[in-house]
Tab-separated table of N, CA and C in Angstrom:
chain	number	residue	atom	x	y	z
N	11	MET	N	243.940	5.510	-104.952
N	11	MET	CA	242.744	6.985	-105.194
N	11	MET	C	243.621	7.808	-105.427
N	12	GLY	N	243.168	8.270	-106.146
N	12	GLY	CA	244.529	9.935	-106.891
N	12	GLY	C	243.920	11.237	-106.415
N	13	VAL	N	244.755	12.277	-107.040
N	13	VAL	CA	245.138	13.220	-105.761
N	13	VAL	C	243.507	13.789	-106.070
N	14	GLU	N	243.257	13.618	-107.389
N	14	GLU	CA	241.401	14.299	-107.675
N	14	GLU	C	241.133	13.575	-107.033
N	15	ASN	N	240.427	12.107	-105.711
N	15	ASN	CA	239.410	12.576	-105.410
N	15	ASN	C	239.923	12.730	-103.409
N	16	ARG	N	240.786	13.131	-104.157
N	16	ARG	CA	240.082	13.049	-102.432
N	16	ARG	C	241.019	14.617	-101.822
N	17	VAL	N	239.816	15.655	-100.248
N	17	VAL	CA	239.896	16.685	-100.360
N	17	VAL	C	241.137	17.102	-99.766
N	18	TRP	N	242.044	18.101	-100.314
N	18	TRP	CA	243.276	18.317	-99.532
N	18	TRP	C	243.055	19.732	-98.449
N	19	HIS	N	242.105	20.553	-99.002
N	19	HIS	CA	242.105	21.799	-98.269
N	19	HIS	C	240.897	22.105	-98.671
N	20	PRO	N	240.292	23.094	-97.633
N	20	PRO	CA	239.298	23.904	-98.363
N	20	PRO	C	238.723	24.549	-100.007
N	21	ASP	N	239.873	25.222	-99.870
N	21	ASP	CA	239.333	25.991	-100.986
N	21	ASP	C	239.520	25.303	-102.074
N	22	GLN	N	240.113	23.794	-102.355
N	22	GLN	CA	240.982	23.181	-103.195
N	22	GLN	C	239.962	23.995	-105.100
N	23	THR	N	240.772	23.534	-106.168
N	23	THR	CA	240.441	23.472	-106.818
N	23	THR	C	240.948	21.849	-107.820
N	24	VAL	N	239.985	21.684	-108.228
N	24	VAL	CA	241.018	20.003	-109.270
N	24	VAL	C	240.587	20.382	-110.902
N	25	ARG	N	241.781	19.925	-111.577
N	25	ARG	CA	241.303	20.365	-112.894
N	25	ARG	C	241.827	18.944	-113.879
N	26	ARG	N	240.738	18.574	-114.095
N	26	ARG	CA	242.107	16.917	-115.438
N	26	ARG	C	241.872	17.123	-116.436
N	27	ARG	N	242.712	17.317	-116.742
N	27	ARG	CA	243.469	17.751	-118.468
N	27	ARG	C	243.436	16.561	-119.265
N	28	ARG	N	243.510	16.417	-120.373
N	28	ARG	CA	243.067	15.920	-121.830
N	28	ARG	C	244.187	14.980	-121.832
N	29	ASP	N	245.062	15.117	-121.238
N	29	ASP	CA	245.820	14.087	-121.355
N	29	ASP	C	245.960	13.394	-120.612
N	30	GLY	N	245.357	13.614	-118.948
N	30	GLY	CA	245.012	12.312	-118.148
N	30	GLY	C	246.038	13.121	-116.894
N	31	SER	N	246.350	13.971	-117.251
N	31	SER	CA	247.406	15.097	-115.470
N	31	SER	C	246.511	15.258	-115.054
N	32	VAL	N	246.357	16.109	-114.196
N	32	VAL	CA	245.400	16.042	-112.420
N	32	VAL	C	246.505	17.638	-112.322
N	33	ASP	N	245.614	19.239	-112.619
N	33	ASP	CA	245.349	20.449	-112.281
N	33	ASP	C	245.383	20.365	-110.206
N	34	LEU	N	246.076	20.189	-108.778
N	34	LEU	CA	245.966	20.793	-107.922
N	34	LEU	C	245.839	22.232	-107.342
N	35	ALA	N	245.516	22.458	-107.200
N	35	ALA	CA	245.417	24.164	-106.171
N	35	ALA	C	244.863	24.547	-105.468
N	36	PHE	N	246.089	25.170	-103.887
N	36	PHE	CA	245.176	25.504	-102.991
N	36	PHE	C	246.004	26.768	-102.390
N	37	THR	N	245.379	27.361	-101.202
N	37	THR	CA	246.612	28.662	-100.854
N	37	THR	C	246.773	27.312	-99.669
N	38	THR	N	248.033	28.334	-99.190
N	38	THR	CA	248.326	27.303	-97.542
N	38	THR	C	249.351	28.599	-97.106
N	39	SER	N	249.299	28.087	-96.285
N	39	SER	CA	250.757	29.266	-95.497
N	39	SER	C	251.717	28.324	-94.860
N	40	GLY	N	251.619	26.685	-95.522
N	40	GLY	CA	251.766	26.175	-94.610
N	40	GLY	C	253.757	25.213	-95.615
N	41	TRP	N	254.485	26.086	-95.832
N	41	TRP	CA	255.924	25.721	-97.089
N	41	TRP	C	256.075	24.336	-96.705
N	42	LYS	N	256.243	24.400	-95.190
N	42	LYS	CA	257.752	23.110	-94.579
N	42	LYS	C	256.256	21.618	-95.143
N	43	GLU	N	255.734	21.882	-94.669
N	43	GLU	CA	254.606	20.845	-94.397
N	43	GLU	C	254.352	21.077	-96.144
N	44	LEU	N	254.234	21.957	-97.091
N	44	LEU	CA	253.597	21.828	-98.040
N	44	LEU	C	254.527	20.560	-98.451
N	45	VAL	N	256.538	20.823	-98.633
N	45	VAL	CA	257.418	20.963	-99.350
N	45	VAL	C	257.187	19.663	-99.449
N	46	ARG	N	257.346	18.572	-97.685
N	46	ARG	CA	256.904	17.235	-97.424
N	46	ARG	C	256.042	16.220	-98.338
N	47	TRP	N	254.841	17.551	-98.408
N	47	TRP	CA	254.106	16.665	-99.292
N	47	TRP	C	254.135	16.153	-100.439
N	48	VAL	N	254.417	17.087	-101.253
N	48	VAL	CA	254.498	16.823	-102.768
N	48	VAL	C	255.554	16.133	-103.160
N	49	LEU	N	257.063	16.230	-102.172
N	49	LEU	CA	258.294	15.385	-101.803
N	49	LEU	C	256.995	13.872	-101.851
N	50	SER	N	256.386	13.073	-101.771
N	50	SER	CA	255.619	12.097	-101.221
N	50	SER	C	255.383	11.718	-101.730
N	51	TRP	N	254.673	12.487	-103.180
N	51	TRP	CA	254.474	11.945	-104.469
N	51	TRP	C	255.451	11.954	-105.227
N	52	GLN	N	256.903	11.928	-105.610
N	52	GLN	CA	257.251	11.819	-106.310
N	52	GLN	C	258.049	10.620	-107.258
N	53	PRO	N	257.841	10.177	-107.699
N	53	PRO	CA	258.389	11.183	-109.140
N	53	PRO	C	257.010	11.725	-110.081
N	54	ASP	N	256.282	11.424	-109.081
N	54	ASP	CA	254.760	11.399	-110.430
N	54	ASP	C	254.064	12.361	-110.504
N	55	VAL	N	254.873	13.885	-109.543
N	55	VAL	CA	254.420	14.928	-109.665
N	55	VAL	C	255.096	15.906	-109.985
N	56	LYS	N	254.461	17.485	-110.642
N	56	LYS	CA	255.470	18.427	-111.022
N	56	LYS	C	254.775	19.655	-110.536
N	57	VAL	N	255.486	20.822	-109.727
N	57	VAL	CA	255.334	21.783	-109.104
N	57	VAL	C	255.413	22.615	-110.475
N	58	LEU	N	253.863	23.404	-110.631
N	58	LEU	CA	253.920	24.663	-111.760
N	58	LEU	C	254.485	25.377	-111.043
N	59	ALA	N	253.585	26.198	-110.323
N	59	ALA	CA	253.287	26.725	-109.252
N	59	ALA	C	252.961	27.427	-108.337
N	60	PRO	N	253.823	28.022	-107.207
N	60	PRO	CA	254.689	29.178	-107.076
N	60	PRO	C	256.086	28.449	-107.652
N	61	VAL	N	256.709	29.923	-108.178
N	61	VAL	CA	258.544	28.952	-108.481
N	61	VAL	C	259.167	29.237	-107.110
N	62	ARG	N	258.742	29.288	-106.070
N	62	ARG	CA	259.556	29.563	-105.093
N	62	ARG	C	259.394	28.594	-104.979
N	63	LEU	N	258.028	27.202	-104.835
N	63	LEU	CA	257.210	25.691	-103.798
N	63	LEU	C	258.174	25.238	-105.182
N	64	ARG	N	258.291	24.924	-105.958
N	64	ARG	CA	259.089	24.623	-107.436
N	64	ARG	C	260.409	24.519	-106.736
N	65	LEU	N	260.946	25.587	-106.689
N	65	LEU	CA	262.341	25.685	-106.516
N	65	LEU	C	263.198	24.590	-105.023
N	66	ARG	N	261.767	25.022	-103.878
N	66	ARG	CA	262.405	24.172	-103.057
N	66	ARG	C	262.586	22.317	-103.148
N	67	VAL	N	261.291	22.120	-103.455
N	67	VAL	CA	261.278	21.257	-103.971
N	67	VAL	C	262.738	20.528	-104.609
N	68	GLU	N	263.113	21.422	-105.837
N	68	GLU	CA	264.087	20.643	-106.487
N	68	GLU	C	265.289	20.731	-105.381
N	69	GLU	N	265.504	22.018	-104.701
N	69	GLU	CA	266.276	21.576	-103.484
N	69	GLU	C	266.331	20.597	-102.265
N	70	LYS	N	265.415	20.472	-102.040
N	70	LYS	CA	265.440	19.033	-101.224
N	70	LYS	C	265.499	17.556	-101.694
N	71	MET	N	265.373	17.371	-103.212
N	71	MET	CA	265.170	16.365	-104.451
N	71	MET	C	266.982	16.703	-103.733
N	72	ARG	N	267.955	17.693	-104.334
N	72	ARG	CA	268.975	17.324	-104.646
N	72	ARG	C	269.608	17.256	-103.403
N	73	GLU	N	269.091	17.580	-102.275
N	73	GLU	CA	270.040	16.964	-100.958
N	73	GLU	C	269.846	15.773	-100.781
N	74	ALA	N	268.266	15.510	-101.558
N	74	ALA	CA	267.699	13.627	-100.684
N	74	ALA	C	269.224	12.635	-101.316
N	75	LEU	N	269.284	13.033	-103.309
N	75	LEU	CA	270.234	12.770	-104.529
N	75	LEU	C	271.801	12.456	-103.408
N	76	GLY	N	272.448	14.122	-103.175
N	76	GLY	CA	273.172	13.544	-102.806
N	76	GLY	C	273.931	13.029	-101.269
N	77	GLY	N	272.781	13.068	-100.436
N	77	GLY	CA	273.065	12.153	-99.146
N	77	GLY	C	273.282	10.854	-99.638
N	78	VAL	N	272.332	10.110	-100.948
N	78	VAL	CA	272.547	8.903	-101.630
N	78	VAL	C	274.168	8.765	-101.966
N	79	ALA	N	274.475	9.457	-102.937
N	79	ALA	CA	275.516	9.266	-103.544
N	79	ALA	C	276.579	9.248	-102.298
N	80	MET	N	276.706	10.126	-101.422
N	80	MET	CA	277.358	9.924	-100.806
N	80	MET	C	277.924	8.647	-99.592
N	81	ASP	N	276.573	8.034	-98.958
N	81	ASP	CA	276.478	6.562	-98.831
N	81	ASP	C	276.437	4.981	-99.948
N	82	ASP	N	276.702	5.916	-101.233
N	82	ASP	CA	277.440	4.609	-101.546
N	82	ASP	C	278.782	4.670	-101.774
N	83	ARG	N	279.425	5.429	-101.164
N	83	ARG	CA	280.736	5.582	-100.983
N	83	ARG	C	281.433	5.638	-100.135
N	84	ARG	N	280.662	5.127	-99.549
N	84	ARG	CA	281.679	4.452	-97.842
N	84	ARG	C	281.770	3.415	-98.345
């Protein structure tokens, strides 16, 4: 099931692009849960906006990769 076939938020808007990608937009105040949700779709998702969310997702991905790299050195 693709992201466009499900209701994630009551005020969401979904737009399918010509290249097959999908834009999903909605308003939320739950950043922590949203970051986890976005990370669960990796590597198949790209945060376009807001920049603050994109930077937080990138930060969490770096943290995760750092943990993997450190575990490999043991």
